[in-house]
C-alpha cells in the first residue's frame, strides 16, 4: 500500500484496475486453453511493465516485445523467452545478442537473414509472413520465404504473422473469418518450408481479436496478443470485450468550466492523439469520461478536443467545480499508456493506490 | 562531444539541429525587439529542456511552462520567473508554493481565486482571458473578471491570453488580424481592471504565429511563444517559418521494403499520432521523410501509416536497404518531442552528436 488514494495523486495520472486486468488475463488464458498444445505468448507492448507480465506471463513465461527497451526490462527480470516482433536491422543484432539466447528476432529480408546467420552469437530468428495486413512480412506463397530460410540456416526458429487487419473487422463472423485466414496462411507458409526440408519450430500468430475468436488453431504452436490485458474503447467497439473491461484510465482534474463543457488537465499528451474510434460506430473523441471510481456517467461525456495539456469534455451536463476528479477511458490503450511513466494500481472501485508500477518506455 | 554519430544511435531517436534552433531563437527575438518595452517569455512546453532554455531564455530569463514537472525542472536550474500557463486547481497550490515565489499561476475561476488568495505562501496569479479561442479564460467584458480580481487581492499579478485559434488562420493578413484581436482583447480586459482600481502588472499574450505577425503590442508587457524554437510541418504551412527551419526530426531505420513503400522503425509512438497537416494545404501524413543529413528528398516521401512501432513511407520511390537511415520531420513538434526522453544535438548537416540533452517529460 502506498498510503495514497486517487484523491491524493497529482493529475493527470495513469490508473490501472488490477481486478479488471486479472479478469482480462483469465479470459484470454481460457480462450487459448480451448486449443490444446497451443501456447499464449502475451505481447507486452501495451503494458511494458514487469508487474503486469507477472500476471499475464507468470513464471517468466514466453512473451512478445516491440522494442529493445522492453526486451532489456523483461530480460533483466527473468523473462528469457522473448520474440522481438518488429523487423530487426543488422545494426540491432549486437544489442539483441547482449540479452541472451532466448531473445528471438523477426525478418522478411534476405540480406538481414544473412547478417543474422553470420552473427557470432547464434541469434534465433523467425520469418515474418503477411496474411493480409500489408505491413511487414512475405506472402505465404512468396518464393523469397525459401531463400530466407536457406540463408538463416540453423538460425531459423520458426515463422510469425499478425492479422492486424482484424482491427478493421466488424462482428464475430468477420473476426472468425480473419482468424482462420491468419491460421491458414501461416500454416501454409510453415508447410512449404518443411516441405523444403527446413525445421520450423515456432508457428506464431495473433492479435487480440483473432486470438479470442479463432475456432481452430491446428498447425499453430503459439498465439500472441497484448491489448486484451487492458482493453480500450476501440477494442470494446470491435466486440473484443465489454466497456466495463477497460483496465486503464487517465485520472484527471477539472481545471475550468464553460457553458456545456468542462476543461480538464488530460490533453493530447496524457491521452495521446489516437482517434481510433473515429471510424467506429460511436466516435468517442479522445476518450470517454467516467466517475472517479471508474463507474460510467450518464449522457456519455466525451473528450471532444485535446490540446497539449487541456482536454475539453462535452456531453453529460457535468456540473463540477475546478479541482473535481474524473477518469478518462482511452481510445487506444497502447498509445495512452505510453504517455505515462508509471501506473497507479487500484482494485475495482476502490480509491486506495495499492502500488506504483513502472513502465519501460522509449527505445 | 559524445564520440557518436547519427550512424551509431539506436533508432528511433530524436535529433535536434542546434544551428536551426539558434536561428529560430534569433528570429523571434528580433520580431519581439520591434516592440520596445515588450519582453519575450518563451514557452518551454515544446522543448522541456534546460539546454534549450539556455538559448531561448538566457540568464534565467522569464519562461512559460505547461506542467509542474517543467516548473520543477527549470526552477532547479535557475529559471525563477515562470508562468505555469494551464489553469491551476486548489489542490496544486502546495506544489506550486514549493517552487518559490517566482512561479505564477493562472485562473479564470472565482473559487480557485479565493483559494490562491487564502494560501499562506503568497502565490501570484494571472487572470486568464479568452480572445476567441474558446478554450480557457473569460471574455474581456465578462463581469466575473472584476470579481476574480477582487478575490485575488494582492495575489493579482496580471492577465494572460493565448490566441490559439491563430493555428486555424491562413495567410499573413489573417494572422495580423488575429494578433491585433489578441492584443486589443487583453488590453481591454487590463483596462477594465485598472479602471476598477486594480494594479495589473503583467499583460501577457502570445502564440508563435501571432508573436511573429503582430504589428503593434501597445498595452502589452510580454509575449509568450514556444513552438517557434523547433518549428514543424504544420507551422511551416501556416507560414510561421520555412520548411528548412524545422529543428527537430526523428532518426529512423528502414526495417522492411515493399513495392512502392518502405517500412521504418518510427511509428505512432516515436512520431505521435498528431495529424495537424490533415487540414493543411499539403497533408503530410505522420511526417515528411528527409535524408540522414536532414536534406529534403525528391518526390516528397511521407509517413502515410503509423502503427505502434512501424511507419510506412510512401512516395519518393526510395530504394534503400534494411538498416538504411532517414530522418522524419514532424507534423507537430510538441507532440513528437514528448515521445522521447532526450535530444541528440547536432549542428546543421553534420552527423556528429554533440551532446544528449534530457527532457522533463510527464507531470
XYZ file of C-alpha atoms in Angstrom:
726
model
C 0.000 0.000 0.000
C 1.206 3.485 -0.837
C -0.923 5.274 1.766
C -2.327 7.367 -1.088
C -5.745 7.439 -2.694
C -6.932 8.666 -6.086
C -7.789 11.944 -4.333
C -4.116 12.495 -3.475
C -2.378 11.772 -6.783
C -1.098 14.636 -8.915
C -3.075 14.751 -12.167
C -3.011 13.657 -14.895
C -2.037 10.117 -13.861
C -2.456 6.639 -15.310
C -4.646 4.298 -13.254
C -4.680 0.518 -13.655
C -7.538 -1.527 -12.210
C -5.853 -4.797 -11.269
C -9.184 -6.587 -10.775
C -10.142 -5.923 -14.397
C -6.630 -6.812 -15.571
C -6.840 -10.200 -13.808
C -10.235 -10.868 -15.368
C -8.981 -9.988 -18.867
C -5.909 -12.198 -18.401
C -8.065 -15.126 -17.251
C -10.430 -14.707 -20.197
C -7.625 -14.841 -22.755
C -5.992 -17.794 -20.982
C -9.316 -19.647 -21.175
C -9.720 -18.779 -24.857
C -6.291 -20.196 -25.688
C -6.816 -23.254 -23.448
C -9.572 -24.324 -25.895
C -6.707 -25.201 -28.246
C -4.597 -27.999 -26.722
C -0.911 -27.722 -27.468
C -1.100 -24.006 -28.310
C 0.764 -21.613 -26.003
C -0.039 -17.985 -25.256
C 2.864 -15.574 -25.715
C 1.488 -12.283 -24.328
C 2.613 -9.123 -26.106
C 3.995 -6.684 -23.555
C 3.973 -3.685 -25.917
C 0.814 -2.330 -24.306
C 1.777 -2.765 -20.650
C 5.615 -2.518 -20.812
C 5.617 -3.432 -17.123
C 7.042 -6.360 -15.174
C 4.229 -6.453 -12.596
C 1.697 -6.826 -15.418
C 3.827 -9.517 -17.069
C 3.884 -11.363 -13.745
C 0.102 -11.747 -14.107
C -0.123 -12.239 -17.884
C 3.015 -14.372 -18.380
C 3.690 -15.857 -14.928
C 6.798 -17.847 -14.151
C 8.894 -15.992 -16.711
C 6.674 -17.490 -19.410
C 7.159 -16.621 -23.076
C 6.465 -13.018 -24.040
C 6.472 -10.776 -27.077
C 8.062 -7.305 -27.072
C 8.085 -4.395 -29.520
C 11.257 -2.535 -28.504
C 14.731 -3.317 -27.236
C 13.892 -1.234 -24.141
C 11.128 -3.723 -23.339
C 13.434 -6.633 -24.135
C 16.039 -5.336 -21.656
C 13.410 -4.580 -18.993
C 11.940 -8.067 -19.107
C 15.185 -9.992 -19.663
C 16.620 -8.377 -16.528
C 13.568 -9.562 -14.567
C 13.567 -13.188 -15.623
C 11.628 -13.316 -18.890
C 14.190 -15.080 -21.072
C 11.949 -16.426 -23.849
C 11.044 -13.369 -25.917
C 10.183 -12.591 -29.500
C 11.137 -9.048 -30.501
C 8.338 -8.758 -33.017
C 9.378 -5.748 -35.096
C 11.584 -6.421 -38.117
C 15.197 -6.306 -36.959
C 18.047 -4.496 -38.710
C 21.636 -5.788 -38.937
C 22.700 -2.836 -36.740
C 20.473 -4.010 -33.859
C 21.843 -7.545 -33.675
C 24.624 -6.759 -31.184
C 22.092 -5.258 -28.766
C 19.880 -8.337 -29.182
C 22.775 -10.689 -28.587
C 23.578 -8.977 -25.301
C 20.168 -10.035 -23.989
C 20.907 -13.740 -24.180
C 19.874 -16.542 -26.486
C 16.205 -16.507 -25.526
C 15.514 -13.262 -27.354
C 14.442 -14.077 -30.899
C 14.133 -11.634 -33.792
C 11.972 -11.497 -36.920
C 12.816 -10.641 -40.522
C 11.379 -10.750 -44.022
C 14.596 -9.578 -45.694
C 17.236 -11.780 -47.320
C 20.224 -9.515 -46.553
C 19.180 -9.270 -42.921
C 18.796 -13.043 -42.776
C 22.408 -13.381 -43.932
C 23.522 -10.914 -41.254
C 21.673 -12.901 -38.573
C 23.227 -16.168 -39.701
C 26.677 -14.575 -39.792
C 26.386 -13.085 -36.302
C 28.596 -14.972 -33.920
C 26.089 -15.020 -31.063
C 23.748 -17.548 -32.654
C 20.665 -15.338 -32.678
C 17.432 -17.198 -33.430
C 15.055 -15.688 -35.981
C 11.511 -16.147 -37.216
C 10.439 -15.302 -40.758
C 7.617 -12.779 -40.908
C 4.630 -13.727 -43.038
C 1.883 -11.378 -44.248
C -1.636 -12.819 -44.119
C -3.361 -9.716 -45.444
C -2.431 -6.763 -43.250
C 0.025 -5.434 -45.823
C 2.532 -4.138 -43.273
C 5.557 -6.386 -42.752
C 6.135 -9.923 -43.982
C 6.090 -12.002 -47.132
C 3.042 -13.678 -48.646
C 2.735 -17.389 -47.731
C 3.489 -18.351 -51.347
C 6.370 -15.894 -51.875
C 9.461 -17.737 -53.212
C 11.648 -15.461 -51.052
C 10.475 -17.400 -47.962
C 12.593 -20.371 -49.004
C 15.583 -18.179 -49.815
C 15.433 -16.520 -46.389
C 15.074 -19.900 -44.665
C 18.110 -21.136 -46.569
C 20.142 -18.090 -45.567
C 19.111 -18.348 -41.914
C 20.145 -21.988 -41.772
C 20.400 -23.126 -38.142
C 19.232 -19.649 -37.012
C 15.724 -20.410 -38.310
C 13.473 -20.741 -35.255
C 10.090 -20.519 -36.914
C 7.535 -18.274 -38.582
C 5.348 -15.466 -37.376
C 2.367 -13.450 -38.585
C -0.011 -10.810 -37.248
C -3.511 -10.257 -38.621
C -3.507 -6.585 -37.726
C -6.234 -6.022 -40.274
C -8.580 -7.673 -37.776
C -8.777 -4.170 -36.275
C -10.744 -3.165 -39.359
C -13.067 -6.146 -38.966
C -16.617 -5.818 -37.651
C -18.661 -8.522 -35.967
C -17.860 -12.023 -34.730
C -18.348 -13.658 -38.124
C -15.768 -11.444 -39.785
C -13.339 -11.878 -36.883
C -13.642 -15.661 -37.181
C -13.013 -15.429 -40.909
C -9.890 -13.261 -40.445
C -8.665 -15.577 -37.668
C -8.991 -18.588 -39.951
C -7.193 -16.791 -42.809
C -4.387 -15.918 -40.384
C -4.112 -19.569 -39.320
C -4.311 -20.970 -42.817
C -1.725 -18.500 -44.137
C 0.946 -19.169 -41.548
C 0.266 -22.931 -41.642
C 0.675 -22.904 -45.443
C 3.967 -20.999 -45.171
C 5.275 -23.358 -42.486
C 4.232 -26.322 -44.614
C 6.163 -25.010 -47.592
C 9.326 -24.581 -45.536
C 9.006 -28.030 -44.002
C 8.414 -29.475 -47.445
C 11.759 -27.991 -48.458
C 13.461 -29.709 -45.533
C 13.568 -26.864 -43.004
C 12.759 -27.440 -39.347
C 10.089 -24.917 -38.318
C 9.794 -24.972 -34.538
C 7.621 -21.975 -33.716
C 4.495 -21.150 -35.714
C 3.241 -17.936 -34.151
C 0.218 -15.774 -34.935
C -2.122 -13.426 -33.232
C -3.907 -10.205 -32.455
C -6.328 -9.728 -29.572
C -9.465 -10.048 -31.740
C -8.310 -13.123 -33.673
C -6.901 -14.794 -30.544
C -10.319 -14.613 -28.907
C -12.303 -15.588 -31.995
C -10.185 -18.349 -33.544
C -12.227 -21.556 -33.947
C -9.265 -23.766 -34.779
C -5.503 -23.363 -34.454
C -4.126 -26.565 -35.954
C -0.663 -26.086 -37.346
C -0.025 -23.266 -34.890
C 2.226 -23.523 -31.821
C 1.507 -20.182 -30.146
C -0.695 -17.110 -30.083
C 0.400 -13.531 -29.429
C -1.909 -10.789 -28.130
C -1.417 -7.726 -25.960
C -4.128 -5.105 -25.836
C -6.591 -7.637 -24.336
C -4.898 -7.123 -20.950
C -6.081 -3.538 -20.714
C -8.787 -3.208 -23.366
C -9.879 0.180 -24.674
C -12.802 1.976 -26.281
C -11.818 0.826 -29.758
C -11.490 -2.847 -28.815
C -14.829 -2.589 -26.971
C -16.463 -1.449 -30.204
C -14.795 -4.299 -32.093
C -16.514 -6.626 -29.625
C -13.209 -7.888 -28.190
C -14.525 -7.116 -24.697
C -17.151 -5.039 -22.898
C -16.752 -1.390 -21.936
C -16.563 -2.439 -18.271
C -13.449 -4.484 -19.109
C -11.193 -1.463 -19.717
C -8.433 -1.680 -17.100
C -6.512 1.557 -17.770
C -7.868 5.056 -17.393
C -6.381 8.526 -17.002
C -7.121 10.318 -13.741
C -7.780 13.992 -14.415
C -8.840 17.186 -12.623
C -11.343 19.769 -13.776
C -9.393 22.979 -14.482
C -12.146 25.125 -15.997
C -15.867 25.353 -16.622
C -17.559 26.684 -19.709
C -21.146 26.551 -20.879
C -21.813 22.933 -21.777
C -18.184 21.891 -21.356
C -15.538 21.128 -18.773
C -11.847 21.780 -19.221
C -9.643 19.040 -17.712
C -5.890 18.587 -17.321
C -5.745 15.478 -19.503
C -4.986 16.646 -23.034
C -3.129 15.310 -26.033
C -0.008 14.386 -24.063
C -1.876 12.487 -21.333
C -4.395 10.767 -23.635
C -2.425 10.641 -26.930
C -3.870 11.926 -30.167
C -5.101 8.488 -31.141
C -8.541 8.736 -32.755
C -9.193 5.031 -33.252
C -12.904 5.356 -32.583
C -13.282 7.952 -35.346
C -14.323 5.251 -37.791
C -16.124 3.143 -35.183
C -19.882 3.102 -34.649
C -19.545 5.553 -31.730
C -16.898 8.256 -32.187
C -15.670 8.796 -28.632
C -13.322 11.683 -29.419
C -10.154 11.410 -27.368
C -11.779 9.321 -24.618
C -14.865 8.696 -22.509
C -15.209 10.400 -19.111
C -16.017 8.182 -16.122
C -16.627 8.918 -12.443
C -13.649 8.978 -10.083
C -14.371 5.360 -9.081
C -14.435 4.279 -12.734
C -18.223 3.947 -12.974
C -19.977 5.158 -16.140
C -21.543 8.630 -16.118
C -24.930 9.400 -17.656
C -25.097 11.062 -21.056
C -21.756 9.824 -22.419
C -19.430 12.776 -21.665
C -16.560 12.665 -24.152
C -13.214 14.484 -24.540
C -14.053 16.176 -27.835
C -10.971 18.386 -28.138
C -7.428 17.782 -26.966
C -4.772 20.486 -26.746
C -1.307 19.685 -25.391
C -2.374 19.809 -21.712
C -6.082 20.660 -21.972
C -8.956 18.341 -22.702
C -12.468 19.627 -23.390
C -15.274 17.346 -22.168
C -18.656 17.793 -23.802
C -21.892 15.943 -23.136
C -23.336 14.575 -19.935
C -24.119 18.017 -18.482
C -21.419 17.603 -15.853
C -21.594 20.336 -13.229
C -18.341 20.004 -11.316
C -16.094 22.544 -9.594
C -12.471 23.217 -10.507
C -10.422 20.541 -8.778
C -13.062 17.787 -9.093
C -11.709 14.497 -10.424
C -12.750 12.189 -13.216
C -11.252 9.275 -15.103
C -10.956 9.014 -18.888
C -11.187 5.657 -20.666
C -8.796 5.654 -23.633
C -9.406 5.131 -27.332
C -6.245 3.081 -27.671
C -4.613 1.706 -24.528
C -1.158 1.202 -26.095
C -0.803 4.864 -27.051
C -2.338 6.355 -23.920
C -0.328 4.183 -21.534
C 2.879 5.123 -23.382
C 2.355 8.757 -22.374
C 2.943 7.901 -18.715
C 5.911 6.705 -16.731
C 4.027 4.501 -14.288
C 0.703 3.016 -13.255
C -1.160 3.748 -10.051
C -2.600 0.297 -9.315
C -6.081 0.173 -7.790
C -8.550 -2.679 -7.238
C -12.079 -2.407 -8.665
C -13.966 0.616 -7.403
C -11.531 1.225 -4.525
C -9.717 4.552 -4.319
C -6.645 3.246 -2.492
C -3.481 3.223 -4.584
C -2.021 -0.222 -3.910
C 1.299 0.360 -5.653
C 3.085 2.273 -8.383
C 4.299 0.100 -11.262
C 6.979 1.474 -13.595
C 6.808 1.255 -17.390
C 9.717 0.579 -19.771
C 9.103 3.477 -22.159
C 11.198 4.723 -25.079
C 13.671 2.603 -27.036
C 31.200 15.673 -27.982
C 29.736 12.232 -27.430
C 32.029 10.423 -29.857
C 28.892 9.158 -31.608
C 27.390 9.993 -34.987
C 23.881 9.632 -36.359
C 25.036 6.310 -37.811
C 25.659 4.945 -34.309
C 22.498 5.947 -32.446
C 19.863 3.328 -31.695
C 16.698 4.161 -33.639
C 14.213 5.717 -33.360
C 15.834 8.773 -31.769
C 15.044 12.466 -31.532
C 17.543 14.741 -33.273
C 17.830 18.480 -32.610
C 19.697 20.704 -35.058
C 21.174 23.386 -32.803
C 22.072 25.632 -35.747
C 18.412 25.812 -36.799
C 17.333 26.253 -33.181
C 19.671 29.258 -32.774
C 18.360 30.786 -35.987
C 14.724 30.356 -34.906
C 15.502 31.845 -31.489
C 17.212 34.859 -33.073
C 14.307 35.404 -35.478
C 11.731 35.504 -32.675
C 13.961 37.736 -30.541
C 14.201 40.169 -33.472
C 10.426 40.058 -34.011
C 9.780 40.981 -30.363
C 12.537 43.610 -30.357
C 10.410 45.573 -32.860
C 8.184 46.367 -29.866
C 10.137 48.394 -27.288
C 9.235 47.612 -23.692
C 7.747 44.217 -24.561
C 9.522 41.146 -23.174
C 9.633 37.639 -24.640
C 8.665 34.874 -22.201
C 9.482 31.690 -24.169
C 7.126 28.765 -23.633
C 9.152 25.689 -22.723
C 6.296 23.209 -23.283
C 7.731 22.172 -26.652
C 11.380 21.771 -25.640
C 11.061 20.862 -21.909
C 14.840 21.080 -21.763
C 17.255 23.286 -19.818
C 19.869 23.420 -22.582
C 17.258 24.748 -24.992
C 16.048 27.269 -22.402
C 19.651 28.444 -22.030
C 19.468 29.554 -25.679
C 15.855 30.754 -25.788
C 15.666 32.350 -22.316
C 19.293 33.031 -21.386
C 20.342 34.272 -17.978
C 17.437 32.555 -16.246
C 15.113 34.898 -18.129
C 11.340 34.643 -17.815
C 9.758 31.460 -19.139
C 6.365 29.837 -19.525
C 5.688 26.199 -18.587
C 2.765 23.828 -19.097
C 3.338 21.280 -16.321
C 4.630 21.174 -12.767
C 7.312 18.753 -13.974
C 8.645 21.507 -16.258
C 8.315 24.052 -13.447
C 10.426 21.870 -11.143
C 12.987 21.123 -13.871
C 13.555 24.786 -14.688
C 13.261 26.163 -11.132
C 16.008 23.769 -10.024
C 18.234 25.096 -12.823
C 17.847 28.807 -12.164
C 14.718 29.873 -14.063
C 12.817 31.519 -11.198
C 10.392 33.726 -13.135
C 7.842 31.315 -14.563
C 4.192 31.373 -15.540
C 2.559 27.959 -15.227
C 0.108 28.652 -18.034
C -2.512 25.918 -17.547
C -5.431 26.738 -15.228
C -4.396 25.758 -11.718
C -6.535 23.814 -9.236
C -6.622 24.464 -5.468
C -5.034 21.035 -4.961
C -1.926 22.023 -6.959
C -1.139 25.163 -4.972
C 1.077 23.454 -2.394
C 3.259 22.025 -5.158
C 3.477 25.464 -6.792
C 4.404 27.120 -3.491
C 7.312 24.708 -3.041
C 8.886 26.104 -6.218
C 9.324 29.601 -4.799
C 7.586 32.907 -5.318
C 8.642 33.361 -8.934
C 6.277 30.663 -10.186
C 2.968 32.305 -11.077
C -0.311 30.518 -11.806
C -3.334 31.355 -13.947
C -7.047 31.034 -13.242
C -10.441 32.022 -14.612
C -12.380 30.622 -11.657
C -13.649 32.562 -8.651
C -13.403 29.724 -6.138
C -9.838 28.988 -7.227
C -9.007 32.688 -6.912
C -10.184 32.579 -3.296
C -8.032 29.505 -2.653
C -4.977 31.253 -4.152
C -5.544 34.360 -2.005
C -6.025 32.215 1.104
C -2.858 30.175 0.509
C -0.234 31.159 3.036
C 2.656 31.145 0.566
C 1.590 34.296 -1.275
C 1.264 32.721 -4.717
C 0.968 35.240 -7.549
C -1.746 34.685 -10.144
C -2.790 35.982 -13.551
C -6.374 36.010 -14.734
C -6.912 34.090 -17.965
C -8.749 35.945 -20.725
C -10.287 34.397 -23.847
C -9.810 36.388 -27.046
C -11.611 33.934 -29.285
C -10.012 30.521 -28.939
C -12.856 29.268 -26.756
C -10.661 27.083 -24.538
C -9.831 28.624 -21.149
C -10.393 32.161 -19.929
C -13.134 34.763 -19.561
C -14.219 37.200 -22.258
C -12.647 40.679 -21.896
C -16.065 42.115 -20.934
C -17.101 39.330 -18.562
C -18.155 40.804 -15.179
C -16.519 37.824 -13.459
C -13.091 39.335 -14.280
C -13.640 42.012 -11.645
C -14.915 39.508 -9.089
C -11.848 37.311 -9.572
C -9.519 40.315 -9.313
C -11.268 41.330 -6.087
C -10.889 37.829 -4.651
C -7.213 37.601 -5.649
C -6.435 40.904 -3.938
C -2.669 41.288 -3.538
C -2.166 37.938 -5.316
C -3.195 39.551 -8.628
C -0.064 39.729 -10.794
C -1.642 40.407 -14.153
C -3.610 38.999 -17.067
C -2.878 36.448 -19.740
C -4.358 35.259 -23.012
C -3.453 32.893 -25.849
C -4.812 33.246 -29.381
C -4.597 29.523 -30.040
C -7.127 29.946 -32.830
C -4.303 31.509 -34.851
C -3.462 27.893 -35.698
C -6.607 27.824 -37.787
C -5.648 31.061 -39.532
C -4.293 31.143 -43.073
C -2.104 33.812 -44.594
C -0.282 36.807 -43.181
C -3.289 39.097 -43.329
C -5.407 36.802 -41.198
C -2.535 36.267 -38.750
C -2.143 40.022 -38.361
C -5.877 40.364 -37.743
C -5.884 37.623 -35.093
C -2.768 39.129 -33.489
C -4.458 42.515 -33.233
C -7.647 40.978 -31.778
C -5.488 39.200 -29.195
C -3.782 42.472 -28.264
C -6.988 44.501 -28.180
C -8.794 41.885 -26.078
C -6.184 41.577 -23.361
C -5.610 45.357 -23.337
C -9.340 45.939 -22.913
C -9.524 43.463 -20.045
C -6.489 45.028 -18.345
C -8.023 48.478 -18.793
C -11.244 47.386 -17.126
C -9.379 46.043 -14.111
C -7.233 49.131 -13.816
C -10.354 51.267 -14.098
C -11.707 49.423 -11.079
C -8.575 50.254 -9.108
C -6.596 47.032 -9.540
C -2.874 47.077 -10.249
C -2.237 44.928 -13.359
C 1.497 44.348 -13.645
C 1.831 41.680 -16.332
C -0.196 41.805 -19.547
C 0.793 38.621 -21.366
C -0.296 37.239 -24.724
C 1.042 35.066 -27.455
C 1.262 32.143 -29.807
C 4.069 31.580 -32.290
C 2.094 32.850 -35.304
C 0.719 35.964 -33.601
C 4.064 36.753 -31.934
C 5.717 36.894 -35.335
C 2.910 38.759 -37.102
C 1.830 41.344 -34.506
C 2.060 44.875 -35.924
C 1.575 46.629 -32.598
C 1.702 45.499 -28.992
C 0.774 48.616 -27.041
C -0.764 47.804 -23.694
C 1.126 44.508 -23.605
C 4.125 43.793 -21.362
C 5.189 40.392 -22.690
C 4.743 37.799 -25.416
C 4.705 34.034 -24.987
C 5.552 31.545 -27.752
C 7.115 28.101 -27.837
C 6.847 26.035 -30.984
C 8.846 28.644 -32.947
C 12.039 27.235 -31.394
C 11.650 23.921 -33.216
C 9.079 24.584 -35.906
C 7.209 21.752 -37.609
C 5.401 20.828 -40.801
C 2.166 22.388 -39.604
C 3.735 25.713 -38.627
C 5.601 25.725 -41.947
C 2.268 25.508 -43.763
C 0.877 28.316 -41.586
C 3.773 30.401 -42.851
C 5.309 30.783 -39.381
C 8.643 29.631 -40.850
C 10.098 27.774 -43.808
C 10.387 24.004 -44.093
C 14.180 24.319 -43.726
C 13.623 25.883 -40.277
C 12.414 22.669 -38.625
C 14.951 21.908 -35.894
C 13.641 18.558 -34.590
C 13.425 15.344 -36.554
C 13.151 11.662 -35.742
C 16.054 9.473 -36.809
C 14.756 6.160 -38.105
C 15.962 2.945 -39.743
C 14.434 1.110 -42.676
C 13.112 -2.217 -41.339
C 11.323 -3.515 -44.423
C 10.770 -2.945 -48.135
C 7.537 -3.366 -50.022
C 6.517 -2.414 -53.514
C 6.335 1.391 -53.506
C 6.815 1.676 -49.769
C 9.405 1.462 -47.029
C 8.747 0.240 -43.511
C 10.664 2.217 -40.852
C 11.026 1.901 -37.082
C 9.418 5.278 -36.356
C 5.731 4.645 -35.798
C 2.965 6.168 -33.727
C 4.990 6.134 -30.503
C 8.069 7.812 -31.996
C 6.167 10.341 -34.156
C 2.904 10.705 -32.180
C -0.480 10.305 -33.801
C -0.777 14.026 -34.397
C -2.323 14.704 -37.802
C -2.113 18.503 -37.783
C -1.406 18.722 -41.501
C -4.580 16.770 -42.323
C -6.462 20.028 -42.848
C -3.468 21.931 -44.238
C -2.818 22.540 -47.936
C -0.408 19.569 -48.048
C -1.420 16.577 -45.944
C 1.941 15.183 -44.852
C 0.578 12.129 -43.068
C 2.550 11.436 -39.916
C 5.665 13.258 -41.155
C 7.945 14.018 -44.078
C 10.993 11.828 -44.743
C 14.367 13.567 -45.161
C 17.858 12.304 -45.905
C 20.097 11.278 -42.991
C 21.752 14.715 -43.050
C 18.365 16.452 -42.900
C 18.282 17.485 -46.551
C 14.999 17.208 -48.481
C 14.435 14.132 -50.655
C 12.894 14.258 -54.117
C 9.253 13.301 -54.568
C 8.036 14.148 -51.058
C 8.177 10.754 -49.315
C 5.662 10.785 -46.444
C 4.859 8.501 -43.495
C 1.340 7.614 -44.619
C 0.552 4.984 -41.991
C 1.729 4.713 -38.401
C 1.405 1.594 -36.281
C 2.779 1.488 -32.732
C 6.398 0.894 -33.834
C 6.078 0.781 -37.624
C 5.846 3.678 -40.026
C 5.048 3.201 -43.711
C 6.735 5.685 -46.054
C 5.142 6.144 -49.455
C 6.220 8.403 -52.300
C 9.662 9.393 -53.486
C 10.493 5.938 -54.902
C 13.082 5.373 -52.196
C 15.178 2.302 -52.861
C 17.025 1.689 -49.614
C 18.197 -1.474 -47.873
C 17.077 -2.624 -44.429
C 19.195 -0.709 -41.939
C 19.462 2.489 -44.024
C 18.720 5.651 -42.087
C 16.396 8.587 -42.675
C 15.032 11.460 -40.662
C 11.351 12.359 -40.317
C 10.204 15.968 -39.914
C 7.213 16.063 -37.537
C 3.694 17.356 -38.045
C 3.644 18.835 -34.559
C 6.938 19.296 -32.719
C 5.375 19.451 -29.217
C 3.770 16.026 -29.535
C 6.629 14.289 -31.334
C 9.303 15.586 -28.963
C 7.221 14.447 -25.986
C 7.570 10.853 -27.154
C 11.314 10.894 -26.450
C 13.387 11.157 -23.299
C 16.240 13.186 -24.769
C 17.626 15.021 -27.777
C 20.691 14.072 -29.761
C 22.074 17.529 -30.548
C 23.707 18.001 -33.968
C 24.820 21.094 -35.864
C 23.485 21.726 -39.362
C 24.225 18.921 -41.803
C 26.861 17.376 -39.516
C 26.432 13.790 -38.360
C 28.377 14.168 -35.098
C 26.232 14.000 -31.971
C 27.466 16.944 -29.912
C 25.549 16.094 -26.749
C 22.477 14.428 -25.319
C 20.014 16.833 -23.729
C 17.383 15.444 -21.332
C 13.697 16.381 -21.439
C 11.391 16.945 -18.439
C 8.546 14.691 -19.571
C 5.395 13.642 -17.714
C 3.768 15.620 -14.898
